[in-house]
Structures are given as C-alpha cells and as structure tokens.
Coordinates of C-alpha atoms in Angstrom, one line a residue:
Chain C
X21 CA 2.6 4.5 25.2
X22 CA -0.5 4.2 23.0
X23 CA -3.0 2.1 23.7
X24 CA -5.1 2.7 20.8
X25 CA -8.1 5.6 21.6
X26 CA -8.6 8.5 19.5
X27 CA -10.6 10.6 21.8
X28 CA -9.8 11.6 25.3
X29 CA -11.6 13.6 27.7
X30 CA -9.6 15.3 30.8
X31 CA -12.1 15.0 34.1
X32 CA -12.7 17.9 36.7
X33 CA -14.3 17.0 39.4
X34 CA -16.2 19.2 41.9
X35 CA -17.4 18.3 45.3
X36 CA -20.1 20.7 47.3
X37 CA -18.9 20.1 50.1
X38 CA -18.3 23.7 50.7
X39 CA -20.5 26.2 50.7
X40 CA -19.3 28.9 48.0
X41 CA -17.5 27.2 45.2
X42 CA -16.8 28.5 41.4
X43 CA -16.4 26.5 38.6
X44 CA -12.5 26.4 37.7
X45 CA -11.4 27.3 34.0
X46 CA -10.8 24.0 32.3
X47 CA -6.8 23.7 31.9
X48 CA -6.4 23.9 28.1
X49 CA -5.1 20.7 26.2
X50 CA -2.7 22.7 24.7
X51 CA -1.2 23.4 28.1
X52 CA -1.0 19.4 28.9
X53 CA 1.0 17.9 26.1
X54 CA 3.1 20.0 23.6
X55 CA 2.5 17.7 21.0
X56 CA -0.6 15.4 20.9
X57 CA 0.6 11.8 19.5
X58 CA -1.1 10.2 16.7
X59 CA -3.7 7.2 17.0
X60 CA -2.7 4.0 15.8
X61 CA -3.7 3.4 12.1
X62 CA -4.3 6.8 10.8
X63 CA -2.5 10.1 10.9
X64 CA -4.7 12.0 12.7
X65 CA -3.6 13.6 16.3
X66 CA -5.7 12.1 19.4
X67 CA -8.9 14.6 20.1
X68 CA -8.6 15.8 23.8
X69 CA -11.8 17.0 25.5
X70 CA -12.8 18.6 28.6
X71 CA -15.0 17.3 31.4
X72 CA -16.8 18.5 34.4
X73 CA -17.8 16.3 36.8
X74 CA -20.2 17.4 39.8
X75 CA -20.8 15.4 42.8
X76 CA -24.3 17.0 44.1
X77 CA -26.0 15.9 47.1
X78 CA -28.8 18.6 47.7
X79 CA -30.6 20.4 45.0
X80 CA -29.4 23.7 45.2
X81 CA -26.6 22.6 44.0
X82 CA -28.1 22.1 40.8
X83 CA -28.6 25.9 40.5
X84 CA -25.0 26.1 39.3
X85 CA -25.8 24.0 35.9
X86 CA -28.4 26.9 35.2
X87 CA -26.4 30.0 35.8
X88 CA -24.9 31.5 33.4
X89 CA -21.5 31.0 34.5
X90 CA -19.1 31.7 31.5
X91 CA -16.9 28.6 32.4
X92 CA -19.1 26.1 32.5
X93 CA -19.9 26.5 28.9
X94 CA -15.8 26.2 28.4
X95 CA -16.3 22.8 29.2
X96 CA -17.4 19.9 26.5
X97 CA -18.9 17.0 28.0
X98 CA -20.7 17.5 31.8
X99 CA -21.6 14.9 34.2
X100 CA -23.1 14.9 37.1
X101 CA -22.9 12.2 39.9
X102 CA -26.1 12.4 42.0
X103 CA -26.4 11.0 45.5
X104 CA -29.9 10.6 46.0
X105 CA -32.9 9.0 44.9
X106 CA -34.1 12.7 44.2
X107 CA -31.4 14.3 42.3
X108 CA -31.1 11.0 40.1
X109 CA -34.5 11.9 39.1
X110 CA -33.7 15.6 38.6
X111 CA -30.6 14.7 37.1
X112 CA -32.4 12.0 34.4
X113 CA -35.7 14.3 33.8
X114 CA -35.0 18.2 34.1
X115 CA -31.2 18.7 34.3
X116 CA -29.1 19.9 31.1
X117 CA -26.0 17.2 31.3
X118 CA -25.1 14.6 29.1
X119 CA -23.6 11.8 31.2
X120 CA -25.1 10.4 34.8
X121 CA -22.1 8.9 36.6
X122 CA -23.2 5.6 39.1
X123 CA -21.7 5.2 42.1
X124 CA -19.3 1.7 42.3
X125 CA -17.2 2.4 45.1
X126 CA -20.1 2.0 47.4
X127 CA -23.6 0.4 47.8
X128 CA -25.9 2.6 46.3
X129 CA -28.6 3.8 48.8
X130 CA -31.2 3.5 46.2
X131 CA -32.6 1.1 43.7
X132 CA -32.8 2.4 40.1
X133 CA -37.0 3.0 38.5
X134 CA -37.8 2.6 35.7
X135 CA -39.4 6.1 34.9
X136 CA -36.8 8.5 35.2
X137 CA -34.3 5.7 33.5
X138 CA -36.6 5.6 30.4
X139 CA -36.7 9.5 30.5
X140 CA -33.2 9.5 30.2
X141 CA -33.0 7.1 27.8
X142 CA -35.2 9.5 25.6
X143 CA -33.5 12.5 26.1
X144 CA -30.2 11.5 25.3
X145 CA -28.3 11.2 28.6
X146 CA -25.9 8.3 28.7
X147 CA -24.9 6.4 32.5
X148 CA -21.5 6.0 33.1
X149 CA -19.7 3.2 35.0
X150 CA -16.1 3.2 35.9
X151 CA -13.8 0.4 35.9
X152 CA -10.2 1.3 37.4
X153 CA -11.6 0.8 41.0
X154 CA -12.5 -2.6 40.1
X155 CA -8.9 -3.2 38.4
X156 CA -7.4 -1.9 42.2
X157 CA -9.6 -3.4 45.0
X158 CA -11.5 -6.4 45.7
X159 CA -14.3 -5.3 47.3
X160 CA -14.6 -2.2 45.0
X161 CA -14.6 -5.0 42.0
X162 CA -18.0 -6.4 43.8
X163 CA -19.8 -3.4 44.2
X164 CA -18.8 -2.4 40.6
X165 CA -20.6 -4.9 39.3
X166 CA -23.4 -5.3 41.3
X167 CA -24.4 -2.1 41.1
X168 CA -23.5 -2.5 37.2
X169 CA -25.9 -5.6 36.8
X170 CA -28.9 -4.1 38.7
X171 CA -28.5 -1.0 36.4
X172 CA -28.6 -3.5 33.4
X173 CA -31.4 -5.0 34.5
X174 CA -33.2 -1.5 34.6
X175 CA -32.6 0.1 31.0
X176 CA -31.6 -3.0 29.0
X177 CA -28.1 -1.8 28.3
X178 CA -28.7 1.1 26.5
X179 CA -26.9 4.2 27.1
X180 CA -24.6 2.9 28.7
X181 CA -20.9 4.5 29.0
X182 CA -17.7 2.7 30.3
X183 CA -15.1 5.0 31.9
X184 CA -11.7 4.6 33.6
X185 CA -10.9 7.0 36.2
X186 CA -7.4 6.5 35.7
X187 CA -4.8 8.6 37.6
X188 CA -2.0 6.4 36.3
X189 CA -1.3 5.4 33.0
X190 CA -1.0 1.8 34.5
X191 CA -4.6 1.6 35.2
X192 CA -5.9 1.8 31.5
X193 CA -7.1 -0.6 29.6
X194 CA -7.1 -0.7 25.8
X195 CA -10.8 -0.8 24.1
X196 CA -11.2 -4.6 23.7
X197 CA -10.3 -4.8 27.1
X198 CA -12.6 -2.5 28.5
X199 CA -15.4 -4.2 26.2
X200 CA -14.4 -7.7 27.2
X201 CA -15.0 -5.5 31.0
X202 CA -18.8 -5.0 29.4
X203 CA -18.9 -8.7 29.0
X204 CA -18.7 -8.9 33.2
X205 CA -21.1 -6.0 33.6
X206 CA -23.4 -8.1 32.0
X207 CA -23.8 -6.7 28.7
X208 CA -24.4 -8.4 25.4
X209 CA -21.2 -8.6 23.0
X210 CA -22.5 -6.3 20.6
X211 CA -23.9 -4.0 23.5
X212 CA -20.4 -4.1 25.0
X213 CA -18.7 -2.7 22.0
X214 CA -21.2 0.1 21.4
X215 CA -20.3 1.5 24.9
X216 CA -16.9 1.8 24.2
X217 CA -17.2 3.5 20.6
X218 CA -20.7 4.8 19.4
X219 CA -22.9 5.4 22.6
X220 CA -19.1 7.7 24.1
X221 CA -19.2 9.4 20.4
X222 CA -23.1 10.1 20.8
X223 CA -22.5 11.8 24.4
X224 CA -19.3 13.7 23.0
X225 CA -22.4 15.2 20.0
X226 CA -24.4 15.3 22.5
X227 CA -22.4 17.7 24.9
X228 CA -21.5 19.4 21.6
X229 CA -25.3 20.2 21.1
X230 CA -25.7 21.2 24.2
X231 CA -23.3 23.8 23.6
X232 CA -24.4 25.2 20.8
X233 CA -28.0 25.6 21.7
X234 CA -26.9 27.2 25.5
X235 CA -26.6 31.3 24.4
X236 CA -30.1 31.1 22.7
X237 CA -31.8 29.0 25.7
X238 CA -31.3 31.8 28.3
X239 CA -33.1 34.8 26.0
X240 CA -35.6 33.9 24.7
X241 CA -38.2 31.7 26.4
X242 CA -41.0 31.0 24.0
X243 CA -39.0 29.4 21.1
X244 CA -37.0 27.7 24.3
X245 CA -39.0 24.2 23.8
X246 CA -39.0 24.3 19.5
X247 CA -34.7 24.8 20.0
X248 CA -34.9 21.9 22.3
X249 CA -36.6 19.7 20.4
X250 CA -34.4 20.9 17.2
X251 CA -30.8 19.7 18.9
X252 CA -32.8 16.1 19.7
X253 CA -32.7 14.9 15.7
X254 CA -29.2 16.8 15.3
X255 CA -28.2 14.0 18.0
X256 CA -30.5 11.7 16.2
X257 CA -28.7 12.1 12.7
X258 CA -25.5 12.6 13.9
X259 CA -25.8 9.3 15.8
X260 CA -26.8 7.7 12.3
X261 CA -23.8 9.1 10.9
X262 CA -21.3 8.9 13.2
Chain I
X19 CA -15.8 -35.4 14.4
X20 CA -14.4 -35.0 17.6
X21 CA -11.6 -32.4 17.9
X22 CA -10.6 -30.1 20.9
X23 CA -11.5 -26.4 20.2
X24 CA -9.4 -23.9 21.0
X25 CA -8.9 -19.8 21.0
X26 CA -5.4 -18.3 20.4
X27 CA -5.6 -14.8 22.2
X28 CA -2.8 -12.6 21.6
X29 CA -2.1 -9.8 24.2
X30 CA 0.5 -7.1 24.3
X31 CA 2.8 -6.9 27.8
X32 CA 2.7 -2.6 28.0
X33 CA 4.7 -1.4 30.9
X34 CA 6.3 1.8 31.9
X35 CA 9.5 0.2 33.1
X36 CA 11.8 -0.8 30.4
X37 CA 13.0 -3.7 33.0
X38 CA 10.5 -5.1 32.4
X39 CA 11.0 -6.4 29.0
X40 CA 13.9 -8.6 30.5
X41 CA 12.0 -10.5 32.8
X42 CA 9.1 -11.6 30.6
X43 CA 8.9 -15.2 30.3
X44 CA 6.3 -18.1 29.5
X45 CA 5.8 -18.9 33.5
X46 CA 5.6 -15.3 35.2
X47 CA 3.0 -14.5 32.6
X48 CA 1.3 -17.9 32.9
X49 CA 0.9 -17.6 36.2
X50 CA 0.2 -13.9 36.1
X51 CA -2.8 -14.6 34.0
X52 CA -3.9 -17.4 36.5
X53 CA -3.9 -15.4 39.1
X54 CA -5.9 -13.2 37.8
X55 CA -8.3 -15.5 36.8
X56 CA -8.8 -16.9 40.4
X57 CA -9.1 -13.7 41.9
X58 CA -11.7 -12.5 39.7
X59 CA -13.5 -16.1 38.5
X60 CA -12.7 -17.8 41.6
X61 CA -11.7 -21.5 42.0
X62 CA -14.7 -23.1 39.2
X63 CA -13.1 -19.8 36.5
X64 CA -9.8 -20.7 37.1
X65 CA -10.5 -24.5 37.2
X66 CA -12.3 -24.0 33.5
X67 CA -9.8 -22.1 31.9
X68 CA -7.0 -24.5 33.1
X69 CA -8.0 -27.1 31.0
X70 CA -5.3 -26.5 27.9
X71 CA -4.2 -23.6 28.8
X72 CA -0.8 -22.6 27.9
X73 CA 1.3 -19.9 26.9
X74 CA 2.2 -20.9 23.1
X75 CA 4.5 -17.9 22.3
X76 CA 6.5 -15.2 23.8
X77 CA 8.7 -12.2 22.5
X78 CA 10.6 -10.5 25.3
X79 CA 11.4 -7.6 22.4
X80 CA 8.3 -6.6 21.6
X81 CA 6.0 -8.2 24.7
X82 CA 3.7 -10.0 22.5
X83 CA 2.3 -12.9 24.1
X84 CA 0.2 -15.7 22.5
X85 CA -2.3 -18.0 24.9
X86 CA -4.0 -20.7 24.4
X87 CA -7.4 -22.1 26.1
X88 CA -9.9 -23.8 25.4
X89 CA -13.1 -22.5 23.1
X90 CA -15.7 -22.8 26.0
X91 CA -13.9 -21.0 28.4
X92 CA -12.0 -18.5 26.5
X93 CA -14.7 -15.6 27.7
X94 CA -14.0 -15.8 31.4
X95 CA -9.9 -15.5 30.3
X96 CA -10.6 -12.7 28.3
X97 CA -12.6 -11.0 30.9
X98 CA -10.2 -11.4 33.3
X99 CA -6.8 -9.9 31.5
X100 CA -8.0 -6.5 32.3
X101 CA -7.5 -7.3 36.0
X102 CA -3.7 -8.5 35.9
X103 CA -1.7 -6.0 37.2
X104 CA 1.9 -7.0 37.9
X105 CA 4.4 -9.4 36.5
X106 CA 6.7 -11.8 38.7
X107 CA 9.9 -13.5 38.1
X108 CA 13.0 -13.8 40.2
X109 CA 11.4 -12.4 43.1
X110 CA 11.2 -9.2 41.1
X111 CA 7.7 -7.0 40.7
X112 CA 7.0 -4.9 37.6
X113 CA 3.8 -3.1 37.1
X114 CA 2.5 -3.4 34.1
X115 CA -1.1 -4.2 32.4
X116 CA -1.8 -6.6 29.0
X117 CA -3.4 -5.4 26.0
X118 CA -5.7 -7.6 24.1
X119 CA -4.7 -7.9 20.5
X120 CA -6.8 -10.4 18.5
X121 CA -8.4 -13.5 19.5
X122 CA -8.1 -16.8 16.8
X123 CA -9.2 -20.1 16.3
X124 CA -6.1 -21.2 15.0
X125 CA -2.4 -20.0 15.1
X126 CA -1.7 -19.8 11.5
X127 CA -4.8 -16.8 11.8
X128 CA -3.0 -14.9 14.7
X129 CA 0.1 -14.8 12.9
X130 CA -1.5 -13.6 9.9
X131 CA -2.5 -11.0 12.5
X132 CA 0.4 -10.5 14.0
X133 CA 2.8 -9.7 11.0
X134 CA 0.1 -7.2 9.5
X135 CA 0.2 -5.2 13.5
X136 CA 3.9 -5.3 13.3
X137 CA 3.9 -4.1 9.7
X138 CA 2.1 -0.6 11.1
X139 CA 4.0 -0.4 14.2
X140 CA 7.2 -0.7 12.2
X141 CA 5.8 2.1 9.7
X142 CA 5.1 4.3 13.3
X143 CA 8.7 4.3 14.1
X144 CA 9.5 4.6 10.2
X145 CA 8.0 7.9 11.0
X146 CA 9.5 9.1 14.5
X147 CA 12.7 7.7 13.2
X148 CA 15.7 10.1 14.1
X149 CA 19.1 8.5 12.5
X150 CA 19.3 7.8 8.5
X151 CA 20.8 4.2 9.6
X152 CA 17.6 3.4 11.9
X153 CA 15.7 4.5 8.7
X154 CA 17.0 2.4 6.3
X155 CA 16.9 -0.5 9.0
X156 CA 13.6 -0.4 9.4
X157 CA 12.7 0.3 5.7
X158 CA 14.2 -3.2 5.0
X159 CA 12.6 -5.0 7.4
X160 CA 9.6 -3.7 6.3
X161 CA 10.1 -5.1 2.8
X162 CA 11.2 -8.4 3.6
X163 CA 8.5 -9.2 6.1
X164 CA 5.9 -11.9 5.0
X165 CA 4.4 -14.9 5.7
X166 CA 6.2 -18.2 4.5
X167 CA 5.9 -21.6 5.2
X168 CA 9.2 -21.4 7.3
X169 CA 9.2 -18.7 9.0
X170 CA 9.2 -18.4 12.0
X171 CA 6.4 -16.8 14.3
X172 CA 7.0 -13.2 13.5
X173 CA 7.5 -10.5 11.2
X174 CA 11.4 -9.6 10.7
X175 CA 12.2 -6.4 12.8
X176 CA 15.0 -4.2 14.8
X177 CA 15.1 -3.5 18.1
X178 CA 14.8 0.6 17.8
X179 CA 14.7 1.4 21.9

C-alpha cells in the first residue's frame, strides 16, 4: 500500500560487538522489488537508497569510516549511533557521516553540550530520532520523548531528522503523521514539517556529497581542506534549491 | 459572536488484511481513537478531546473516516492517531494504522478535499486497470464526479478489489 513518500532509504545495521567485522555489500534495490511503484500524484517511481548504520562504542571502531573499504562508499547515506559522551563528540566534530542517530529505547547516559551540537549543526550533520518504538511500547514512548525534548532544548530544532525503524509495513506512518509525531517531540509546526521533507532531502545531498568528494580526499592531502570546504556550499545551494 | 469551533480531520483506515474493511464502523474506530488518546494524553488529553468529539462519516469501501473535535484540542487528537494500532469490533482484532488526510474547519472544505483525493486515486487504478470493462467503469465515474448541493458525502466510484 502507498502511504505517500517518494524517497526511501533501506537501513543496515552493524554492531561491534565482534571483534573482526566487514562491511556487507548493500543488497541492490533492484534485487528488493521488481518493479518500484509510483508516488502518489506524479508519475515518477519511488527513489530507494541505501543506508549504513553503525553502532560504535569504542573509538577504534571509528577507523572503519576512514579506510578505504570499497563498500562503504557503495552505500548513500551513513549514520552512525554513538554510545558515549566521547564518540558523540567525535562523531559531531571529526567523523565523515551525515546522520547522528539518538538513542530512544533507553536513558541516555549522557546529557547533550552545546559545543559539539553547534559543530554539527555547522557542518551539516543532521540527528535522527526514531518513532516506531514509541508506536509499540509504553515505556519506550517516554524515553522517546524525553530524550527527544532535552535534545530540542540543545540545538533549537535544527537538524533534526525523524525516522521509523519499521520492520513491518504496519508500523509506518504517513508524513503528516510523522510531523504531527514532531508536534510531541516538541518541535514548532513549521520545524516539524521541515524534518520530514527538506532537512531528510538535505542529508540525502549531503551523503551524496560526501560521495563524490571521498576518491580525491584520500590522495592528495594539501588541497584535502579547500575540497572540504567546496562540498559545504554545494550542500548550501542545493539546500536553497531543493 | 459566540459559536463552537470545530476541526473536521479526515484519516484513511490502511490495513493489510482485506477483513478488515468489513468490520469498520463509527464505534470500533471511535473508541479506537480514544484509546489512543488516553494512553498517550492520559485522562486531562482524553478528557479535552471528548468534548464534541464524534465520528461524522464513515466509508467501509474505501476506509475514509471523518472526526470531529473541537478547535482547542484538535492538536493532542492529531498527535495521537499515529499511536492507534488495532481496530475492534465483534470481539475481532485487526491490525492496522490511520493515515491523516486533511484537517478542516468545516465539512463542506473536507469534502471538497475529499472528492479531489478520490479523483487521483481513481486515475491510479485508471492506470493499473487490467479488464476493458473495469476501464470504462472507472472512466465514467471519473466524469461524473463533482460536488452538488445534493450529493451525498463522496465522489461516485467502483469497488475495483
């Protein structure tokens, strides 16, 4: 059934727990549906991305984002879901992702600053907050939005992404929905709707930037910061634009 | 001048289950929605939204669902339809979630709504249409649907499942 998105992105998720892991292919949309259906209102076929998620709780397992694994690059939009008050500042100053999952199944062990927030802000990296575990459980629904409120209180509400982690199709919610959902996170109306549409389409450019500027990143290390700084106003303008 | 404010929301039943259609009616949904509103509102949310709150129009075909509620309180209802999970009635449980169309002042603005949604779903199945009689069904009930002072509170259209 449609529930009226046109752009999806398919999640992996990797865990470090164990010691030596690799990054798995991303399975190929083409491989998922045979035929894509169409979004509601116009003719064009639903966009399907790919996503990697990692779950880091000690810094060496941040090496991974730097090697030069030909996989990782396969993927379009990377997130990274830090478990510390340490790698949430690594992940929000130094590390080359574009989303910042939050924790809401739990009580976070650590309050948000305001320093490596406002970093983030600046460079483009987008928090994420997911609402099917608040749709399933009760006490899941009140650390969703605690830990969604005292993150508002932090940046503002900018930046801010809202995901479902659906395994079912029963457990989506259509994009008013899921903005109405903003409303309870305590974000403004207008706020709310941005987090559905443009802030998810400025972290899809911005993954897509990311791309693009990886191959020349790794050989050549003096023009490294002037390439940088060139794929910030690409996000820039194509946030104007998009 | 005073008047009671309210907001019309219409929602969309989606479920996975075509059994589901059969068992949609005005008080499994209404209390449905309640339900959800206590658990995630609690008793002053669900209190609030009570006040005129009814369901105003149903269509078991399609699963469009019209509520009413008052306008100072219509916030915490439509925060809490993302959280309804399940339909009852007749001691029979059917997963299924709402999806929040438009939300109106008045009823006359979420028909208007409502005939031009059911205009593009009919021209979605105009296009996945299979059978030259389905076709030609659906082509005619997309010409002859419009809003008139007697009509009743939807577009004209075929049952295509």
């Amino acid at each position: 059934f449609s529930v009226g998105y046109s752009a999806v992105a398919v999640n992996h998720v990797i865990d470090f727990k164990e010691k030596k892991q690799e990054i798995i292919k991303p399975v190929s949309p083409s491989e998922l549906f045979p035929s894509l259906p169409v979004v509601q209102g116009t003719s064009k076929r639903i966009k399907v991305l790919t996503r990697l998620t990692l779950v880091i709780s000690d810094p060496s397992h941040c090496n991974l984002l730097r090697s030069t694994s030909p996989n990782i690059r396969l993927y379009d939009i990377i997130a990274v879901f830090p478990k510390t008050e340490k790698l949430f500042h690594i992940a929000c100053t130094t590390l080359d992702v574009d989303l910042v999952c939050i924790n809401v199944t739990e009580k976070l062990p650590f309050y948000f600053r305001r320093p490596p927030v406002n970093v983030a802000i600046d460079r483009g990296i987008y928090f994420e907050l997911l609402y099917t575990p608040a749709i399933k459980d009760s006490t899941m629904r009140r650390y969703t939005i605690s830990n969604a409120i005292s993150l508002m209180q932090i940046c503002k509400g900018k930046n801010i992404v809202v995901s479902s982690a659906a395994e079912r199709p029963l457990e989506l919610r259509g994009p008013y929905d899921v903005a109405n959902l903003g409303l309870l996170f305590g974000l403004s109306e207008g706020e709310a709707k941005a987090a559905v549409s443009t802030n998810c389409r400025a972290a899809m450019l911005h993954g897509e930037t990311r791309k693009s500027a990886c191959g020349i990143v790794y050989t050549l290390k003096k023009p490294r910061k002037v390439e940088e700084e060139e794929t910030l106003p690409a996000c820039k303008k194509a946030k104007t634009q998009a | 001048m005073v008047r009671f404010k309210n907001r019309y929301v219409l929602c969309e039943v989606v479920s996975e289950d075509p059994r589901c259609r059969q068992c949609i009616e005005d008080r499994a949904v209404g209390l449905a929605v309640r339900d959800a509103i206590g658990r995630v509102h609690g008793d002053f949310g669900l209190a609030c939204c009570s006040i005129s709150f009814t369901v105003k129009y149903l269509n078991a075909y399609t699963g469009t669902v019209l509520l009413r509620c008052r306008k100072d309180s219509y916030r915490l209802l439509c925060s809490a339809l993302p959280f309804v999970r399940q339909l009852e009635s007749r001691n029979q449980r059917y997963p299924c979630f709402l999806n929040t169309l438009h939300v109106g002042g008045t009823i006359r603005t979420c028909q208007k709504f409502l005939i031009e949604y059911n205009r593009r779903q009919l021209l979605m199945l105009l296009q996945s249409c299979t059978n030259e009689d389905e076709r030609r069904c659906v082509q005619k009930s997309l010409l002859s649907c419009s809003l008139t002072e007697e009509q009743c509170l939807s577009g004209n259209e075929d049952d295509d499942d």
